[in-house]
GROMACS .gro file of N, CA, C and O in nm:
model
  428
    1UNK      N    1  -4.616   2.439   1.702
    1UNK     CA    2  -4.590   2.306   1.651
    1UNK      C    3  -4.448   2.267   1.687
    1UNK      O    4  -4.355   2.340   1.668
    2UNK      N    5  -4.430   2.146   1.738
    2UNK     CA    6  -4.301   2.097   1.784
    2UNK      C    7  -4.255   1.981   1.696
    2UNK      O    8  -4.335   1.896   1.661
    3UNK      N    9  -4.128   1.983   1.663
    3UNK     CA   10  -4.069   1.875   1.583
    3UNK      C   11  -3.979   1.790   1.671
    3UNK      O   12  -3.906   1.842   1.754
    4UNK      N   13  -3.983   1.660   1.649
    4UNK     CA   14  -3.898   1.568   1.723
    4UNK      C   15  -3.765   1.554   1.649
    4UNK      O   16  -3.763   1.541   1.527
    5UNK      N   17  -3.654   1.551   1.723
    5UNK     CA   18  -3.524   1.530   1.657
    5UNK      C   19  -3.516   1.387   1.604
    5UNK      O   20  -3.584   1.298   1.653
    6UNK      N   21  -3.432   1.366   1.505
    6UNK     CA   22  -3.419   1.230   1.451
    6UNK      C   23  -3.358   1.137   1.556
    6UNK      O   24  -3.285   1.180   1.645
    7UNK      N   25  -3.389   1.010   1.545
    7UNK     CA   26  -3.332   0.909   1.636
    7UNK      C   27  -3.197   0.864   1.581
    7UNK      O   28  -3.186   0.831   1.462
    8UNK      N   29  -3.096   0.859   1.667
    8UNK     CA   30  -2.963   0.815   1.620
    8UNK      C   31  -2.963   0.663   1.598
    8UNK      O   32  -3.044   0.592   1.658
    9UNK      N   33  -2.873   0.615   1.515
    9UNK     CA   34  -2.860   0.470   1.498
    9UNK      C   35  -2.827   0.405   1.633
    9UNK      O   36  -2.754   0.461   1.714
   10UNK      N   37  -2.882   0.288   1.657
   10UNK     CA   38  -2.864   0.220   1.785
   10UNK      C   39  -2.718   0.186   1.813
   10UNK      O   40  -2.677   0.182   1.929
   11UNK      N   41  -2.639   0.162   1.709
   11UNK     CA   42  -2.500   0.122   1.730
   11UNK      C   43  -2.403   0.239   1.738
   11UNK      O   44  -2.283   0.220   1.747
   12UNK      N   45  -2.453   0.362   1.736
   12UNK     CA   46  -2.367   0.481   1.746
   12UNK      C   47  -2.334   0.506   1.893
   12UNK      O   48  -2.424   0.513   1.976
   13UNK      N   49  -2.206   0.517   1.928
   13UNK     CA   50  -2.169   0.538   2.069
   13UNK      C   51  -2.234   0.664   2.127
   13UNK      O   52  -2.249   0.765   2.060
   14UNK      N   53  -2.270   0.654   2.254
   14UNK     CA   54  -2.340   0.763   2.324
   14UNK      C   55  -2.260   0.893   2.321
   14UNK      O   56  -2.318   1.001   2.301
   15UNK      N   57  -2.128   0.885   2.337
   15UNK     CA   58  -2.047   1.009   2.339
   15UNK      C   59  -2.053   1.081   2.205
   15UNK      O   60  -2.050   1.204   2.199
   16UNK      N   61  -2.064   1.007   2.096
   16UNK     CA   62  -2.076   1.070   1.964
   16UNK      C   63  -2.213   1.134   1.950
   16UNK      O   64  -2.226   1.248   1.904
   17UNK      N   65  -2.317   1.063   1.992
   17UNK     CA   66  -2.454   1.117   1.985
   17UNK      C   67  -2.462   1.244   2.068
   17UNK      O   68  -2.518   1.346   2.023
   18UNK      N   69  -2.406   1.244   2.190
   18UNK     CA   70  -2.410   1.362   2.276
   18UNK      C   71  -2.336   1.479   2.211
   18UNK      O   72  -2.386   1.593   2.211
   19UNK      N   73  -2.219   1.453   2.151
   19UNK     CA   74  -2.142   1.560   2.086
   19UNK      C   75  -2.220   1.616   1.967
   19UNK      O   76  -2.224   1.739   1.947
   20UNK      N   77  -2.284   1.530   1.890
   20UNK     CA   78  -2.361   1.576   1.775
   20UNK      C   79  -2.483   1.657   1.819
   20UNK      O   80  -2.518   1.757   1.754
   21UNK      N   81  -2.547   1.616   1.926
   21UNK     CA   82  -2.664   1.689   1.976
   21UNK      C   83  -2.629   1.830   2.021
   21UNK      O   84  -2.713   1.920   2.017
   22UNK      N   85  -2.504   1.853   2.062
   22UNK     CA   86  -2.460   1.985   2.107
   22UNK      C   87  -2.406   2.071   1.993
   22UNK      O   88  -2.382   2.191   2.011
   23UNK      N   89  -2.385   2.015   1.875
   23UNK     CA   90  -2.323   2.086   1.763
   23UNK      C   91  -2.422   2.179   1.693
   23UNK      O   92  -2.543   2.157   1.694
   24UNK      N   93  -2.366   2.282   1.631
   24UNK     CA   94  -2.448   2.375   1.552
   24UNK      C   95  -2.482   2.310   1.418
   24UNK      O   96  -2.414   2.215   1.376
   25UNK      N   97  -2.583   2.360   1.347
   25UNK     CA   98  -2.614   2.305   1.215
   25UNK      C   99  -2.494   2.308   1.120
   25UNK      O  100  -2.471   2.213   1.044
   26UNK      N  101  -2.416   2.416   1.125
   26UNK     CA  102  -2.299   2.426   1.037
   26UNK      C  103  -2.197   2.318   1.070
   26UNK      O  104  -2.142   2.252   0.980
   27UNK      N  105  -2.172   2.297   1.200
   27UNK     CA  106  -2.078   2.193   1.240
   27UNK      C  107  -2.130   2.055   1.199
   27UNK      O  108  -2.052   1.969   1.156
   28UNK      N  109  -2.259   2.033   1.213
   28UNK     CA  110  -2.318   1.904   1.175
   28UNK      C  111  -2.298   1.878   1.025
   28UNK      O  112  -2.266   1.765   0.985
   29UNK      N  113  -2.317   1.981   0.943
   29UNK     CA  114  -2.295   1.964   0.799
   29UNK      C  115  -2.147   1.935   0.769
   29UNK      O  116  -2.115   1.852   0.683
   30UNK      N  117  -2.057   2.002   0.841
   30UNK     CA  118  -1.914   1.976   0.824
   30UNK      C  119  -1.879   1.834   0.869
   30UNK      O  120  -1.800   1.765   0.803
   31UNK      N  121  -1.939   1.791   0.980
   31UNK     CA  122  -1.915   1.655   1.029
   31UNK      C  123  -1.965   1.553   0.927
   31UNK      O  124  -1.899   1.453   0.897
   32UNK      N  125  -2.083   1.578   0.870
   32UNK     CA  126  -2.141   1.486   0.772
   32UNK      C  127  -2.050   1.476   0.649
   32UNK      O  128  -2.023   1.366   0.600
   33UNK      N  129  -2.001   1.588   0.603
   33UNK     CA  130  -1.912   1.589   0.486
   33UNK      C  131  -1.781   1.515   0.518
   33UNK      O  132  -1.734   1.432   0.440
   34UNK      N  133  -1.725   1.545   0.634
   34UNK     CA  134  -1.601   1.481   0.676
   34UNK      C  135  -1.621   1.331   0.695
   34UNK      O  136  -1.538   1.250   0.651
   35UNK      N  137  -1.730   1.291   0.759
   35UNK     CA  138  -1.757   1.149   0.784
   35UNK      C  139  -1.770   1.073   0.653
   35UNK      O  140  -1.719   0.961   0.639
   36UNK      N  141  -1.836   1.132   0.555
   36UNK     CA  142  -1.851   1.066   0.424
   36UNK      C  143  -1.714   1.050   0.356
   36UNK      O  144  -1.681   0.944   0.305
   37UNK      N  145  -1.634   1.157   0.358
   37UNK     CA  146  -1.501   1.151   0.295
   37UNK      C  147  -1.412   1.050   0.368
   37UNK      O  148  -1.337   0.974   0.305
   38UNK      N  149  -1.419   1.048   0.500
   38UNK     CA  150  -1.338   0.956   0.579
   38UNK      C  151  -1.379   0.811   0.552
   38UNK      O  152  -1.294   0.722   0.539
   39UNK      N  153  -1.509   0.786   0.542
   39UNK     CA  154  -1.558   0.651   0.512
   39UNK      C  155  -1.506   0.605   0.375
   39UNK      O  156  -1.460   0.491   0.361
   40UNK      N  157  -1.511   0.693   0.275
   40UNK     CA  158  -1.460   0.657   0.142
   40UNK      C  159  -1.311   0.628   0.147
   40UNK      O  160  -1.263   0.534   0.085
   41UNK      N  161  -1.238   0.710   0.223
   41UNK     CA  162  -1.092   0.692   0.236
   41UNK      C  163  -1.062   0.556   0.299
   41UNK      O  164  -0.976   0.481   0.250
   42UNK      N  165  -1.130   0.523   0.407
   42UNK     CA  166  -1.105   0.396   0.476
   42UNK      C  167  -1.144   0.277   0.389
   42UNK      O  168  -1.074   0.174   0.388
   43UNK      N  169  -1.252   0.288   0.313
   43UNK     CA  170  -1.290   0.181   0.222
   43UNK      C  171  -1.187   0.163   0.112
   43UNK      O  172  -1.151   0.051   0.076
   44UNK      N  173  -1.133   0.275   0.060
   44UNK     CA  174  -1.031   0.269  -0.044
   44UNK      C  175  -0.903   0.206   0.011
   44UNK      O  176  -0.842   0.121  -0.054
   45UNK      N  177  -0.863   0.244   0.134
   45UNK     CA  178  -0.745   0.185   0.196
   45UNK      C  179  -0.761   0.035   0.214
   45UNK      O  180  -0.669  -0.042   0.190
   46UNK      N  181  -0.881  -0.006   0.256
   46UNK     CA  182  -0.907  -0.150   0.276
   46UNK      C  183  -0.897  -0.224   0.143
   46UNK      O  184  -0.840  -0.334   0.137
   47UNK      N  185  -0.950  -0.165   0.035
   47UNK     CA  186  -0.942  -0.229  -0.097
   47UNK      C  187  -0.797  -0.239  -0.142
   47UNK      O  188  -0.753  -0.343  -0.192
   48UNK      N  189  -0.719  -0.131  -0.124
   48UNK     CA  190  -0.578  -0.133  -0.164
   48UNK      C  191  -0.500  -0.235  -0.084
   48UNK      O  192  -0.414  -0.305  -0.138
   49UNK      N  193  -0.528  -0.246   0.045
   49UNK     CA  194  -0.460  -0.343   0.129
   49UNK      C  195  -0.494  -0.485   0.084
   49UNK      O  196  -0.408  -0.572   0.077
   50UNK      N  197  -0.620  -0.506   0.049
   50UNK     CA  198  -0.663  -0.638   0.000
   50UNK      C  199  -0.593  -0.671  -0.131
   50UNK      O  200  -0.546  -0.782  -0.151
   51UNK      N  201  -0.582  -0.571  -0.222
   51UNK     CA  202  -0.514  -0.593  -0.349
   51UNK      C  203  -0.366  -0.622  -0.325
   51UNK      O  204  -0.308  -0.707  -0.392
   52UNK      N  205  -0.305  -0.553  -0.229
   52UNK     CA  206  -0.165  -0.576  -0.196
   52UNK      C  207  -0.147  -0.715  -0.140
   52UNK      O  208  -0.053  -0.786  -0.175
   53UNK      N  209  -0.239  -0.757  -0.053
   53UNK     CA  210  -0.232  -0.892   0.002
   53UNK      C  211  -0.243  -0.995  -0.109
   53UNK      O  212  -0.173  -1.095  -0.109
   54UNK      N  213  -0.332  -0.971  -0.206
   54UNK     CA  214  -0.347  -1.062  -0.319
   54UNK      C  215  -0.219  -1.066  -0.402
   54UNK      O  216  -0.178  -1.171  -0.449
   55UNK      N  217  -0.156  -0.950  -0.420
   55UNK     CA  218  -0.033  -0.943  -0.499
   55UNK      C  219   0.081  -1.016  -0.428
   55UNK      O  220   0.168  -1.075  -0.492
   56UNK      N  221   0.082  -1.012  -0.295
   56UNK     CA  222   0.187  -1.079  -0.220
   56UNK      C  223   0.179  -1.230  -0.232
   56UNK      O  224   0.276  -1.300  -0.205
   57UNK      N  225   0.064  -1.281  -0.273
   57UNK     CA  226   0.046  -1.424  -0.286
   57UNK      C  227   0.120  -1.478  -0.409
   57UNK      O  228   0.149  -1.595  -0.417
   58UNK      N  229   0.152  -1.390  -0.503
   58UNK     CA  230   0.225  -1.432  -0.621
   58UNK      C  231   0.353  -1.504  -0.579
   58UNK      O  232   0.417  -1.468  -0.482
   59UNK      N  233   0.388  -1.606  -0.654
   59UNK     CA  234   0.505  -1.685  -0.619
   59UNK      C  235   0.633  -1.606  -0.639
   59UNK      O  236   0.649  -1.534  -0.736
   60UNK      N  237   0.725  -1.625  -0.545
   60UNK     CA  238   0.858  -1.567  -0.558
   60UNK      C  239   0.941  -1.663  -0.642
   60UNK      O  240   0.929  -1.785  -0.627
   61UNK      N  241   1.025  -1.613  -0.728
   61UNK     CA  242   1.113  -1.703  -0.803
   61UNK      C  243   1.196  -1.788  -0.707
   61UNK      O  244   1.234  -1.743  -0.599
   62UNK      N  245   1.222  -1.912  -0.745
   62UNK     CA  246   1.296  -2.004  -0.658
   62UNK      C  247   1.434  -1.952  -0.621
   62UNK      O  248   1.484  -1.979  -0.513
   63UNK      N  249   1.497  -1.880  -0.714
   63UNK     CA  250   1.634  -1.835  -0.688
   63UNK      C  251   1.640  -1.695  -0.626
   63UNK      O  252   1.747  -1.638  -0.615
   64UNK      N  253   1.526  -1.641  -0.582
   64UNK     CA  254   1.524  -1.507  -0.522
   64UNK      C  255   1.564  -1.517  -0.375
   64UNK      O  256   1.497  -1.585  -0.296
   65UNK      N  257   1.676  -1.455  -0.337
   65UNK     CA  258   1.718  -1.460  -0.196
   65UNK      C  259   1.616  -1.394  -0.104
   65UNK      O  260   1.538  -1.308  -0.145
   66UNK      N  261   1.617  -1.435   0.022
   66UNK     CA  262   1.521  -1.382   0.120
   66UNK      C  263   1.535  -1.231   0.140
   66UNK      O  264   1.438  -1.163   0.169
   67UNK      N  265   1.657  -1.178   0.125
   67UNK     CA  266   1.677  -1.035   0.149
   67UNK      C  267   1.656  -0.949   0.024
   67UNK      O  268   1.686  -0.830   0.024
   68UNK      N  269   1.601  -1.009  -0.083
   68UNK     CA  270   1.570  -0.935  -0.205
   68UNK      C  271   1.418  -0.932  -0.221
   68UNK      O  272   1.354  -1.036  -0.216
   69UNK      N  273   1.359  -0.811  -0.237
   69UNK     CA  274   1.213  -0.804  -0.249
   69UNK      C  275   1.161  -0.865  -0.379
   69UNK      O  276   1.233  -0.872  -0.478
   70UNK      N  277   1.037  -0.911  -0.376
   70UNK     CA  278   0.976  -0.976  -0.492
   70UNK      C  279   0.967  -0.883  -0.613
   70UNK      O  280   0.963  -0.929  -0.727
   71UNK      N  281   0.968  -0.753  -0.590
   71UNK     CA  282   0.958  -0.658  -0.701
   71UNK      C  283   1.090  -0.639  -0.776
   71UNK      O  284   1.096  -0.569  -0.876
   72UNK      N  285   1.196  -0.705  -0.729
   72UNK     CA  286   1.328  -0.689  -0.791
   72UNK      C  287   1.329  -0.749  -0.932
   72UNK      O  288   1.256  -0.843  -0.962
   73UNK      N  289   1.411  -0.690  -1.016
   73UNK     CA  290   1.429  -0.742  -1.151
   73UNK      C  291   1.576  -0.780  -1.168
   73UNK      O  292   1.662  -0.737  -1.092
   74UNK      N  293   1.603  -0.861  -1.270
   74UNK     CA  294   1.742  -0.901  -1.297
   74UNK      C  295   1.798  -0.812  -1.406
   74UNK      O  296   1.734  -0.789  -1.508
   75UNK      N  297   1.917  -0.761  -1.381
   75UNK     CA  298   1.987  -0.681  -1.482
   75UNK      C  299   2.124  -0.743  -1.506
   75UNK      O  300   2.173  -0.821  -1.424
   76UNK      N  301   2.184  -0.709  -1.618
   76UNK     CA  302   2.318  -0.758  -1.651
   76UNK      C  303   2.413  -0.640  -1.651
   76UNK      O  304   2.386  -0.537  -1.713
   77UNK      N  305   2.524  -0.657  -1.577
   77UNK     CA  306   2.629  -0.555  -1.575
   77UNK      C  307   2.755  -0.615  -1.635
   77UNK      O  308   2.786  -0.732  -1.612
   78UNK      N  309   2.825  -0.534  -1.713
   78UNK     CA  310   2.951  -0.579  -1.771
   78UNK      C  311   3.065  -0.512  -1.696
   78UNK      O  312   3.072  -0.388  -1.687
   79UNK      N  313   3.154  -0.596  -1.641
   79UNK     CA  314   3.267  -0.545  -1.564
   79UNK      C  315   3.392  -0.616  -1.617
   79UNK      O  316   3.399  -0.739  -1.614
   80UNK      N  317   3.489  -0.538  -1.666
   80UNK     CA  318   3.615  -0.595  -1.720
   80UNK      C  319   3.587  -0.705  -1.823
   80UNK      O  320   3.644  -0.814  -1.814
   81UNK      N  321   3.501  -0.676  -1.916
   81UNK     CA  322   3.465  -0.770  -2.024
   81UNK      C  323   3.395  -0.897  -1.974
   81UNK      O  324   3.383  -0.994  -2.048
   82UNK      N  325   3.352  -0.900  -1.851
   82UNK     CA  326   3.276  -1.012  -1.796
   82UNK      C  327   3.134  -0.963  -1.765
   82UNK      O  328   3.114  -0.849  -1.722
   83UNK      N  329   3.036  -1.052  -1.787
   83UNK     CA  330   2.896  -1.013  -1.764
   83UNK      C  331   2.842  -1.086  -1.641
   83UNK      O  332   2.866  -1.206  -1.624
   84UNK      N  333   2.769  -1.008  -1.558
   84UNK     CA  334   2.716  -1.061  -1.433
   84UNK      C  335   2.568  -1.024  -1.417
   84UNK      O  336   2.527  -0.916  -1.458
   85UNK      N  337   2.493  -1.117  -1.356
   85UNK     CA  338   2.354  -1.088  -1.321
   85UNK      C  339   2.350  -1.021  -1.184
   85UNK      O  340   2.422  -1.060  -1.092
   86UNK      N  341   2.262  -0.921  -1.174
   86UNK     CA  342   2.237  -0.855  -1.046
   86UNK      C  343   2.086  -0.841  -1.027
   86UNK      O  344   2.013  -0.813  -1.124
   87UNK      N  345   2.041  -0.862  -0.904
   87UNK     CA  346   1.904  -0.826  -0.869
   87UNK      C  347   1.905  -0.675  -0.846
   87UNK      O  348   1.998  -0.622  -0.786
   88UNK      N  349   1.803  -0.605  -0.895
   88UNK     CA  350   1.793  -0.461  -0.870
   88UNK      C  351   1.651  -0.426  -0.831
   88UNK      O  352   1.555  -0.482  -0.884
   89UNK      N  353   1.638  -0.331  -0.738
   89UNK     CA  354   1.507  -0.281  -0.697
   89UNK      C  355   1.524  -0.140  -0.643
   89UNK      O  356   1.633  -0.097  -0.610
   90UNK      N  357   1.416  -0.069  -0.639
   90UNK     CA  358   1.417   0.070  -0.594
   90UNK      C  359   1.379   0.075  -0.447
   90UNK      O  360   1.284   0.011  -0.403
   91UNK      N  361   1.456   0.151  -0.369
   91UNK     CA  362   1.426   0.181  -0.230
   91UNK      C  363   1.421   0.332  -0.217
   91UNK      O  364   1.524   0.397  -0.209
   92UNK      N  365   1.300   0.387  -0.220
   92UNK     CA  366   1.284   0.532  -0.217
   92UNK      C  367   1.340   0.591  -0.346
   92UNK      O  368   1.301   0.553  -0.455
   93UNK      N  369   1.437   0.681  -0.332
   93UNK     CA  370   1.496   0.747  -0.450
   93UNK      C  371   1.618   0.674  -0.504
   93UNK      O  372   1.674   0.715  -0.604
   94UNK      N  373   1.662   0.568  -0.435
   94UNK     CA  374   1.784   0.501  -0.481
   94UNK      C  375   1.754   0.362  -0.534
   94UNK      O  376   1.652   0.301  -0.503
   95UNK      N  377   1.844   0.311  -0.616
   95UNK     CA  378   1.834   0.177  -0.671
   95UNK      C  379   1.935   0.090  -0.597
   95UNK      O  380   2.052   0.126  -0.584
   96UNK      N  381   1.889  -0.024  -0.549
   96UNK     CA  382   1.974  -0.117  -0.475
   96UNK      C  383   2.001  -0.239  -0.564
   96UNK      O  384   1.913  -0.286  -0.634
   97UNK      N  385   2.125  -0.288  -0.560
   97UNK     CA  386   2.164  -0.405  -0.639
   97UNK      C  387   2.221  -0.511  -0.548
   97UNK      O  388   2.283  -0.481  -0.446
   98UNK      N  389   2.202  -0.637  -0.586
   98UNK     CA  390   2.261  -0.750  -0.515
   98UNK      C  391   2.311  -0.849  -0.620
   98UNK      O  392   2.237  -0.886  -0.710
   99UNK      N  393   2.432  -0.892  -0.604
   99UNK     CA  394   2.495  -0.985  -0.698
   99UNK      C  395   2.418  -1.116  -0.703
   99UNK      O  396   2.380  -1.172  -0.601
  100UNK      N  397   2.394  -1.167  -0.825
  100UNK     CA  398   2.326  -1.295  -0.843
  100UNK      C  399   2.422  -1.401  -0.893
  100UNK      O  400   2.425  -1.511  -0.842
  101UNK      N  401   2.503  -1.369  -0.994
  101UNK     CA  402   2.598  -1.467  -1.047
  101UNK      C  403   2.642  -1.427  -1.186
  101UNK      O  404   2.592  -1.334  -1.246
  102UNK      N  405   2.739  -1.501  -1.239
  102UNK     CA  406   2.789  -1.469  -1.373
  102UNK      C  407   2.688  -1.510  -1.481
  102UNK      O  408   2.609  -1.602  -1.460
  103UNK      N  409   2.692  -1.440  -1.592
  103UNK     CA  410   2.607  -1.476  -1.705
  103UNK      C  411   2.671  -1.595  -1.773
  103UNK      O  412   2.790  -1.594  -1.804
  104UNK      N  413   2.591  -1.698  -1.796
  104UNK     CA  414   2.640  -1.817  -1.863
  104UNK      C  415   2.640  -1.788  -2.013
  104UNK      O  416   2.536  -1.764  -2.072
  105UNK      N  417   2.755  -1.793  -2.080
  105UNK     CA  418   2.760  -1.760  -2.223
  105UNK      C  419   2.683  -1.861  -2.309
  105UNK      O  420   2.651  -1.831  -2.423
  106UNK      N  421   2.649  -1.978  -2.256
  106UNK     CA  422   2.575  -2.078  -2.333
  106UNK      C  423   2.426  -2.049  -2.338
  106UNK      O  424   2.353  -2.115  -2.411
  107UNK      N  425   2.377  -1.955  -2.258
  107UNK     CA  426   2.233  -1.924  -2.253
  107UNK      C  427   2.190  -1.841  -2.370
  107UNK      O  428   2.255  -1.760  -2.422
   0.00000   0.00000   0.00000
């Protein structure tokens, strides 16, 4: 009794079909496991990229300079009894600051 091999999907490139046809059953199972994990990874990356794109659509504050990232927050520093606003954000392991202006005591 003879069994026919399964038919590959029509859109699968010939070089992949040929490589799979030459593989051992163990390699085929490893390929199947890897292909499933890789597909999940790529789908997750696409979702994260889409979420990041959606987050980038959020409006930037009008007074946010072009060289300050949208994730920056405003902090107040006191220097010689004077208070100043600074934009601050994290770049890797360090915190970067950029001067914004003096704190208005009437606020």
